[in-house]
Amino acid sequence: PKTDIVFLKVHKSASSTIINILFRFGETHNLTFAFPKGGGNQLFYPHHFLARFVQGFSPRRSQRFNILCHHMRFLQPEVQKVVSSSAFYFSILRNPVQLMESSFAYYKGASAFARVKSLEEFLSHPHRYYDPTSKDSHYAKNLMTFDFGFNPNAEVSPKRVQLMLEAIEASFDLLLISEYFDESMVLLKEMLCWDLDSVVSFPLNIRDSSTKSPLADAVVEKIKSWNRLDWEIYTHFNRTFWERIDRDIGRERLQREVKALQERKAELARICLQGVGSVAPKDIKDSSLQPLQHGSAKILGYNLKQGLDQETERVCRRLVTPELQYSSALYKKQFAPE
């Protein structure tokens, strides 16, 4: 199994669920994480990543970390200073239409969104509300482009798009697609030589559907054109994702593996969870399992069954621990005073 991994956590793209997978794998195999200085969950985002943002990094020592997965704005030459040269790089993309709808709910306080009542209102006159120079403007336009380290306000020319796609392809071994999450996990498992249980997960940091509303076709088209660079990235890598599946796994085996993954997930849900799955924040009984609430989104969480034996409880708890709590527990463990 591969143990040196760089995961670029792209906002609002099922990244928190993948982080949970990486945290569990790293903890089980006693791997080291490249934590932000002083803990926390952001490597000085939205600044471009620098090696010195990592706790314990020193240019004089050649210490390498196994897993780099906290929020960062990608800059490969700096990333290469903290991980081994053989590290496996991957990320996950999401359809920019749903991504923007999610971003609007989650980052409602961002300067571009704060003065509008709806996404439609913002899109009808985006330049009235959007200021590319404000420090949180990246939440409102081409967010994936920004996270990959590029300029979200660049003009969209075929040449620029081509260079951007080539740069991403040169840096990353694999790009997953959040709309095909289970298929993505099967492909990830294959590429990393991991076992099934290592990629099983429950969805984390998801919001209650009561805050979601369907988008009119006209709005969808406006989102695509406003986030044109993101749209180009997404459509290109959605295509290469399926080419990769066909080349490395094949559709028949993919179906079997997805089925096995879903069955294992259902089995773990029966063993671990009280009730039928995720619950509203007010219904989470164990405060240590309470996810961070943000913007106008209601972020769901889980209740564990009572009376589990110690080992089962440990496995189950890790599956449902929100990112911030899990990260801080691992940080304390890694930097425990000797």
CSV table of C-alpha atoms in Angstrom, one decimal:
chain,number,residue,atom,x,y,z
A,1,PRO,CA,0.0,0.0,0.0
A,2,LYS,CA,1.2,3.5,-0.8
A,3,THR,CA,1.8,5.6,2.3
A,4,ASP,CA,3.1,8.9,0.9
A,5,ILE,CA,0.2,10.9,-0.2
A,6,VAL,CA,-0.7,14.5,-1.2
A,7,PHE,CA,-4.4,15.3,-1.3
A,8,LEU,CA,-5.4,18.7,-2.5
A,9,LYS,CA,-8.6,19.4,-0.6
A,10,VAL,CA,-10.9,21.3,-2.9
A,11,HIS,CA,-13.6,23.2,-1.2
A,12,LYS,CA,-17.2,21.8,-1.1
A,13,SER,CA,-16.3,18.6,-3.1
A,14,ALA,CA,-16.7,15.8,-0.6
A,15,SER,CA,-13.2,16.5,0.5
A,16,SER,CA,-14.0,16.2,4.3
A,17,THR,CA,-15.1,12.6,3.7
A,18,ILE,CA,-11.8,11.8,1.9
A,19,ILE,CA,-9.8,13.5,4.7
A,20,ASN,CA,-11.5,11.2,7.2
A,21,ILE,CA,-10.3,8.2,5.0
A,22,LEU,CA,-6.8,9.6,5.1
A,23,PHE,CA,-6.9,10.3,8.8
A,24,ARG,CA,-8.0,6.8,9.6
A,25,PHE,CA,-5.4,5.2,7.3
A,26,GLY,CA,-2.6,7.4,8.7
A,27,GLU,CA,-3.6,6.7,12.3
A,28,THR,CA,-3.9,2.9,11.7
A,29,HIS,CA,-0.5,2.8,10.0
A,30,ASN,CA,1.2,5.2,12.3
A,31,LEU,CA,2.0,7.7,9.6
A,32,THR,CA,3.0,11.4,10.0
A,33,PHE,CA,0.9,14.3,8.8
A,34,ALA,CA,2.0,17.7,7.6
A,35,PHE,CA,0.0,19.7,10.0
A,36,PRO,CA,-0.4,23.5,9.9
A,37,LYS,CA,1.8,25.3,12.4
A,38,GLY,CA,0.0,25.3,15.7
A,39,GLY,CA,-2.7,22.9,14.6
A,40,GLY,CA,-5.9,23.9,12.9
A,41,ASN,CA,-7.1,22.8,9.6
A,42,GLN,CA,-5.8,25.3,7.1
A,43,LEU,CA,-2.3,25.7,5.8
A,44,PHE,CA,-2.5,29.5,5.8
A,45,TYR,CA,-5.1,29.3,3.1
A,46,PRO,CA,-5.8,31.4,0.9
A,47,HIS,CA,-2.1,32.1,0.5
A,48,HIS,CA,-0.2,29.8,-1.8
A,49,PHE,CA,1.2,26.9,0.2
A,50,LEU,CA,4.7,27.3,1.6
A,51,ALA,CA,6.8,24.5,3.3
A,52,ARG,CA,7.3,26.7,6.3
A,53,PHE,CA,3.6,26.6,7.1
A,54,VAL,CA,4.1,23.0,8.2
A,55,GLN,CA,4.7,22.3,11.9
A,56,GLY,CA,8.1,20.7,12.4
A,57,PHE,CA,9.4,21.6,8.9
A,58,SER,CA,13.0,22.9,8.8
A,59,PRO,CA,14.9,23.6,5.6
A,60,ARG,CA,18.0,22.3,7.4
A,61,ARG,CA,16.5,18.9,8.2
A,62,SER,CA,15.3,16.6,5.5
A,63,GLN,CA,12.3,15.3,7.4
A,64,ARG,CA,9.5,14.2,5.1
A,65,PHE,CA,5.9,13.8,6.1
A,66,ASN,CA,3.7,10.9,4.9
A,67,ILE,CA,0.4,12.7,4.3
A,68,LEU,CA,-0.3,16.3,3.3
A,69,CYS,CA,-4.1,16.8,3.2
A,70,HIS,CA,-5.2,20.0,5.0
A,71,HIS,CA,-6.6,22.9,3.1
A,72,MET,CA,-4.0,24.7,1.0
A,73,ARG,CA,-3.7,26.6,-2.2
A,74,PHE,CA,-1.5,24.3,-4.3
A,75,LEU,CA,2.1,25.2,-5.1
A,76,GLN,CA,4.0,22.1,-6.1
A,77,PRO,CA,7.6,23.3,-5.6
A,78,GLU,CA,6.9,24.0,-2.0
A,79,VAL,CA,4.8,20.9,-1.5
A,80,GLN,CA,7.8,18.8,-2.8
A,81,LYS,CA,9.9,20.1,0.2
A,82,VAL,CA,7.7,18.4,2.7
A,83,VAL,CA,6.8,15.0,1.1
A,84,SER,CA,8.8,12.2,-0.5
A,85,SER,CA,9.6,12.5,-4.2
A,86,SER,CA,7.5,9.3,-4.8
A,87,ALA,CA,4.4,10.7,-3.1
A,88,PHE,CA,1.0,10.0,-4.8
A,89,TYR,CA,-0.9,13.3,-5.7
A,90,PHE,CA,-4.6,13.3,-6.0
A,91,SER,CA,-7.6,15.6,-5.7
A,92,ILE,CA,-11.4,15.6,-6.2
A,93,LEU,CA,-13.5,17.8,-8.4
A,94,ARG,CA,-17.2,18.7,-8.4
A,95,ASN,CA,-19.6,20.0,-11.0
A,96,PRO,CA,-19.1,23.8,-10.8
A,97,VAL,CA,-22.9,24.3,-10.9
A,98,GLN,CA,-23.5,22.4,-7.6
A,99,LEU,CA,-20.2,23.7,-6.2
A,100,MET,CA,-21.2,27.3,-6.6
A,101,GLU,CA,-24.7,26.6,-5.1
A,102,SER,CA,-23.0,25.0,-2.1
A,103,SER,CA,-20.4,27.7,-1.8
A,104,PHE,CA,-23.1,30.3,-1.8
A,105,ALA,CA,-24.9,28.6,1.1
A,106,TYR,CA,-21.7,27.9,3.0
A,107,TYR,CA,-19.9,31.2,2.5
A,108,LYS,CA,-22.9,33.5,2.7
A,109,GLY,CA,-20.8,35.9,4.7
A,110,ALA,CA,-18.2,36.3,2.0
A,111,SER,CA,-18.0,39.9,0.7
A,112,ALA,CA,-19.3,39.0,-2.8
A,113,PHE,CA,-22.4,37.2,-1.4
A,114,ALA,CA,-23.2,39.2,1.7
A,115,ARG,CA,-25.4,41.9,0.0
A,116,VAL,CA,-27.5,39.6,-2.1
A,117,LYS,CA,-30.6,37.5,-1.1
A,118,SER,CA,-30.1,34.7,-3.6
A,119,LEU,CA,-27.6,33.2,-6.0
A,120,GLU,CA,-29.8,34.3,-8.9
A,121,GLU,CA,-29.5,37.9,-7.7
A,122,PHE,CA,-25.7,37.7,-7.5
A,123,LEU,CA,-25.5,36.1,-11.0
A,124,SER,CA,-27.8,38.7,-12.6
A,125,HIS,CA,-25.1,41.4,-12.0
A,126,PRO,CA,-22.0,39.6,-10.6
A,127,HIS,CA,-19.7,42.6,-11.1
A,128,ARG,CA,-21.9,44.8,-8.9
A,129,TYR,CA,-21.0,42.5,-6.0
A,130,TYR,CA,-17.8,40.8,-6.9
A,131,ASP,CA,-14.5,42.5,-6.2
A,132,PRO,CA,-11.6,40.4,-7.4
A,133,THR,CA,-9.2,42.3,-5.0
A,134,SER,CA,-11.1,41.4,-1.8
A,135,LYS,CA,-9.4,38.8,0.2
A,136,ASP,CA,-12.3,36.3,0.1
A,137,SER,CA,-13.3,36.8,-3.5
A,138,HIS,CA,-12.1,33.3,-4.4
A,139,TYR,CA,-15.2,31.8,-2.8
A,140,ALA,CA,-17.4,33.4,-5.5
A,141,LYS,CA,-15.6,32.6,-8.7
A,142,ASN,CA,-13.7,29.6,-10.1
A,143,LEU,CA,-13.0,28.2,-6.7
A,144,MET,CA,-11.4,25.0,-8.0
A,145,THR,CA,-9.1,27.0,-10.3
A,146,PHE,CA,-8.1,29.0,-7.3
A,147,ASP,CA,-7.4,26.0,-5.0
A,148,PHE,CA,-5.2,24.5,-7.8
A,149,GLY,CA,-3.1,27.6,-7.5
A,150,PHE,CA,-4.2,29.5,-10.7
A,151,ASN,CA,-5.7,32.9,-11.2
A,152,PRO,CA,-9.5,32.6,-11.1
A,153,ASN,CA,-10.0,35.9,-12.9
A,154,ALA,CA,-7.8,35.1,-15.8
A,155,GLU,CA,-9.3,35.5,-19.3
A,156,VAL,CA,-10.6,32.2,-20.7
A,157,SER,CA,-8.6,31.5,-23.9
A,158,PRO,CA,-8.1,28.1,-25.4
A,159,LYS,CA,-4.3,28.4,-24.9
A,160,ARG,CA,-4.7,29.3,-21.2
A,161,VAL,CA,-7.1,26.5,-20.6
A,162,GLN,CA,-4.8,24.0,-22.3
A,163,LEU,CA,-1.8,25.1,-20.2
A,164,MET,CA,-3.8,24.9,-17.0
A,165,LEU,CA,-5.0,21.4,-17.8
A,166,GLU,CA,-1.5,20.3,-18.7
A,167,ALA,CA,-0.1,21.7,-15.5
A,168,ILE,CA,-2.7,19.8,-13.4
A,169,GLU,CA,-2.0,16.6,-15.3
A,170,ALA,CA,1.7,17.0,-14.8
A,171,SER,CA,1.3,17.5,-11.0
A,172,PHE,CA,-1.5,15.0,-10.1
A,173,ASP,CA,-1.6,11.2,-10.5
A,174,LEU,CA,-5.4,11.1,-10.1
A,175,LEU,CA,-8.4,13.4,-10.1
A,176,LEU,CA,-11.6,12.0,-8.7
A,177,ILE,CA,-15.2,13.2,-9.4
A,178,SER,CA,-17.4,13.8,-6.4
A,179,GLU,CA,-20.6,13.0,-8.3
A,180,TYR,CA,-19.2,9.5,-8.7
A,181,PHE,CA,-17.9,9.1,-5.2
A,182,ASP,CA,-18.1,5.3,-4.8
A,183,GLU,CA,-16.6,4.8,-8.3
A,184,SER,CA,-13.9,7.3,-7.2
A,185,MET,CA,-13.1,5.3,-4.1
A,186,VAL,CA,-12.8,2.1,-6.1
A,187,LEU,CA,-10.3,3.8,-8.4
A,188,LEU,CA,-8.4,5.3,-5.5
A,189,LYS,CA,-8.2,2.0,-3.7
A,190,GLU,CA,-6.8,0.4,-6.9
A,191,MET,CA,-4.2,3.2,-7.4
A,192,LEU,CA,-3.0,3.1,-3.8
A,193,CYS,CA,-3.2,-0.7,-3.4
A,194,TRP,CA,-5.4,-0.3,-0.3
A,195,ASP,CA,-8.0,-2.7,1.0
A,196,LEU,CA,-11.8,-2.1,0.9
A,197,ASP,CA,-12.2,-1.1,4.5
A,198,SER,CA,-9.6,1.6,4.1
A,199,VAL,CA,-11.9,3.5,1.6
A,200,VAL,CA,-15.2,2.9,3.3
A,201,SER,CA,-16.7,6.1,4.7
A,202,PHE,CA,-19.8,7.8,5.8
A,203,PRO,CA,-20.5,11.2,4.2
A,204,LEU,CA,-19.1,14.0,6.4
A,205,ASN,CA,-19.7,17.8,6.4
A,206,ILE,CA,-22.8,17.4,4.3
A,207,ARG,CA,-25.7,19.8,4.6
A,208,ASP,CA,-29.3,19.2,5.2
A,209,SER,CA,-31.3,19.1,2.0
A,210,SER,CA,-33.8,21.7,3.4
A,211,THR,CA,-31.3,24.4,2.5
A,212,LYS,CA,-30.9,23.2,-1.1
A,213,SER,CA,-33.2,24.3,-3.9
A,214,PRO,CA,-33.2,23.3,-7.6
A,215,LEU,CA,-31.7,25.7,-10.0
A,216,ALA,CA,-33.4,27.1,-13.1
A,217,ASP,CA,-31.8,26.3,-16.4
A,218,ALA,CA,-30.9,29.9,-17.0
A,219,VAL,CA,-29.1,30.1,-13.7
A,220,VAL,CA,-27.2,26.9,-14.5
A,221,GLU,CA,-25.9,28.4,-17.7
A,222,LYS,CA,-24.9,31.6,-15.9
A,223,ILE,CA,-23.0,29.6,-13.3
A,224,LYS,CA,-21.1,27.8,-16.1
A,225,SER,CA,-20.1,30.9,-17.9
A,226,TRP,CA,-19.2,32.8,-14.6
A,227,ASN,CA,-17.0,29.8,-13.6
A,228,ARG,CA,-15.8,29.0,-17.0
A,229,LEU,CA,-12.3,28.0,-16.0
A,230,ASP,CA,-13.7,25.6,-13.4
A,231,TRP,CA,-16.1,24.2,-16.0
A,232,GLU,CA,-13.2,23.5,-18.4
A,233,ILE,CA,-11.2,21.7,-15.6
A,234,TYR,CA,-14.3,19.7,-14.6
A,235,THR,CA,-15.4,18.5,-18.0
A,236,HIS,CA,-11.8,17.6,-19.0
A,237,PHE,CA,-11.1,15.5,-15.9
A,238,ASN,CA,-14.6,14.0,-15.8
A,239,ARG,CA,-13.7,12.5,-19.2
A,240,THR,CA,-10.2,11.3,-18.2
A,241,PHE,CA,-11.7,9.8,-15.1
A,242,TRP,CA,-13.9,7.4,-17.1
A,243,GLU,CA,-11.0,6.7,-19.6
A,244,ARG,CA,-8.9,5.7,-16.5
A,245,ILE,CA,-11.7,3.4,-15.3
A,246,ASP,CA,-12.0,1.7,-18.7
A,247,ARG,CA,-8.3,1.3,-18.9
A,248,ASP,CA,-7.5,0.1,-15.4
A,249,ILE,CA,-10.6,-1.5,-14.1
A,250,GLY,CA,-13.3,-2.0,-16.7
A,251,ARG,CA,-17.0,-1.3,-16.2
A,252,GLU,CA,-18.0,-4.8,-15.1
A,253,ARG,CA,-15.4,-5.1,-12.4
A,254,LEU,CA,-16.2,-1.5,-11.4
A,255,GLN,CA,-19.8,-2.4,-10.8
A,256,ARG,CA,-18.9,-5.4,-8.7
A,257,GLU,CA,-16.5,-3.3,-6.6
A,258,VAL,CA,-18.9,-0.5,-6.1
A,259,LYS,CA,-21.5,-3.0,-4.9
A,260,ALA,CA,-19.1,-4.5,-2.5
A,261,LEU,CA,-18.2,-1.0,-1.2
A,262,GLN,CA,-21.8,-0.1,-0.7
A,263,GLU,CA,-22.7,-3.3,1.0
A,264,ARG,CA,-19.8,-2.9,3.5
A,265,LYS,CA,-20.9,0.7,4.1
A,266,ALA,CA,-24.4,-0.5,4.8
A,267,GLU,CA,-23.1,-3.2,7.1
A,268,LEU,CA,-21.0,-0.6,9.1
A,269,ALA,CA,-24.0,1.7,9.3
A,270,ARG,CA,-26.1,-1.1,10.8
A,271,ILE,CA,-23.3,-1.9,13.3
A,272,CYS,CA,-22.3,1.7,14.2
A,273,LEU,CA,-25.1,4.1,13.8
A,274,GLN,CA,-28.2,4.8,15.8
A,275,GLY,CA,-31.2,5.2,13.4
A,276,VAL,CA,-30.9,5.4,9.7
A,277,GLY,CA,-27.9,7.7,9.1
A,278,SER,CA,-27.1,11.3,9.4
A,279,VAL,CA,-29.1,13.6,11.8
A,280,ALA,CA,-29.6,17.3,12.2
A,281,PRO,CA,-27.1,19.2,14.4
A,282,LYS,CA,-29.6,19.6,17.3
A,283,ASP,CA,-30.1,15.8,17.4
A,284,ILE,CA,-26.5,14.9,17.9
A,285,LYS,CA,-26.2,13.6,21.4
A,286,ASP,CA,-22.4,13.4,21.8
A,287,SER,CA,-21.0,16.9,21.7
A,288,SER,CA,-17.5,15.6,20.5
A,289,LEU,CA,-19.2,14.4,17.3
A,290,GLN,CA,-20.8,17.8,16.6
A,291,PRO,CA,-19.6,19.2,13.2
A,292,LEU,CA,-18.7,22.9,12.8
A,293,GLN,CA,-21.8,24.8,11.5
A,294,HIS,CA,-21.1,27.4,8.9
A,295,GLY,CA,-23.1,30.1,6.9
A,296,SER,CA,-26.7,29.3,6.3
A,297,ALA,CA,-25.9,25.5,5.8
A,298,LYS,CA,-27.1,23.0,8.4
A,299,ILE,CA,-24.2,20.5,8.6
A,300,LEU,CA,-25.4,17.0,9.6
A,301,GLY,CA,-23.7,14.5,11.9
A,302,TYR,CA,-24.2,11.1,13.4
A,303,ASN,CA,-25.1,9.3,16.6
A,304,LEU,CA,-23.3,6.1,17.5
A,305,LYS,CA,-25.1,3.1,18.9
A,306,GLN,CA,-24.8,2.7,22.7
A,307,GLY,CA,-23.2,-0.4,24.3
A,308,LEU,CA,-20.7,-1.2,21.5
A,309,ASP,CA,-17.7,-3.2,22.6
A,310,GLN,CA,-14.4,-1.3,22.9
A,311,GLU,CA,-12.9,-2.2,19.5
A,312,THR,CA,-16.1,-1.7,17.5
A,313,GLU,CA,-16.7,1.6,19.3
A,314,ARG,CA,-13.2,2.8,18.3
A,315,VAL,CA,-13.7,1.8,14.6
A,316,CYS,CA,-17.2,3.4,14.5
A,317,ARG,CA,-16.2,6.6,16.3
A,318,ARG,CA,-13.3,7.2,13.8
A,319,LEU,CA,-15.8,6.9,10.9
A,320,VAL,CA,-18.0,9.7,12.2
A,321,THR,CA,-15.6,12.0,13.9
A,322,PRO,CA,-15.8,15.5,12.2
A,323,GLU,CA,-12.7,16.7,10.6
A,324,LEU,CA,-11.7,19.4,13.1
A,325,GLN,CA,-12.0,17.1,16.1
A,326,TYR,CA,-10.1,14.3,14.4
A,327,SER,CA,-7.4,16.6,13.1
A,328,SER,CA,-6.8,18.1,16.6
A,329,ALA,CA,-6.6,14.6,18.2
A,330,LEU,CA,-4.0,13.5,15.6
A,331,TYR,CA,-2.1,16.7,16.0
A,332,LYS,CA,-1.9,16.2,19.8
A,333,LYS,CA,-0.8,12.6,19.3
A,334,GLN,CA,1.9,13.5,16.7
A,335,PHE,CA,3.3,16.3,18.8
A,336,ALA,CA,2.8,14.9,22.3
A,337,PRO,CA,5.6,16.1,24.6
A,338,GLU,CA,8.1,13.3,24.9
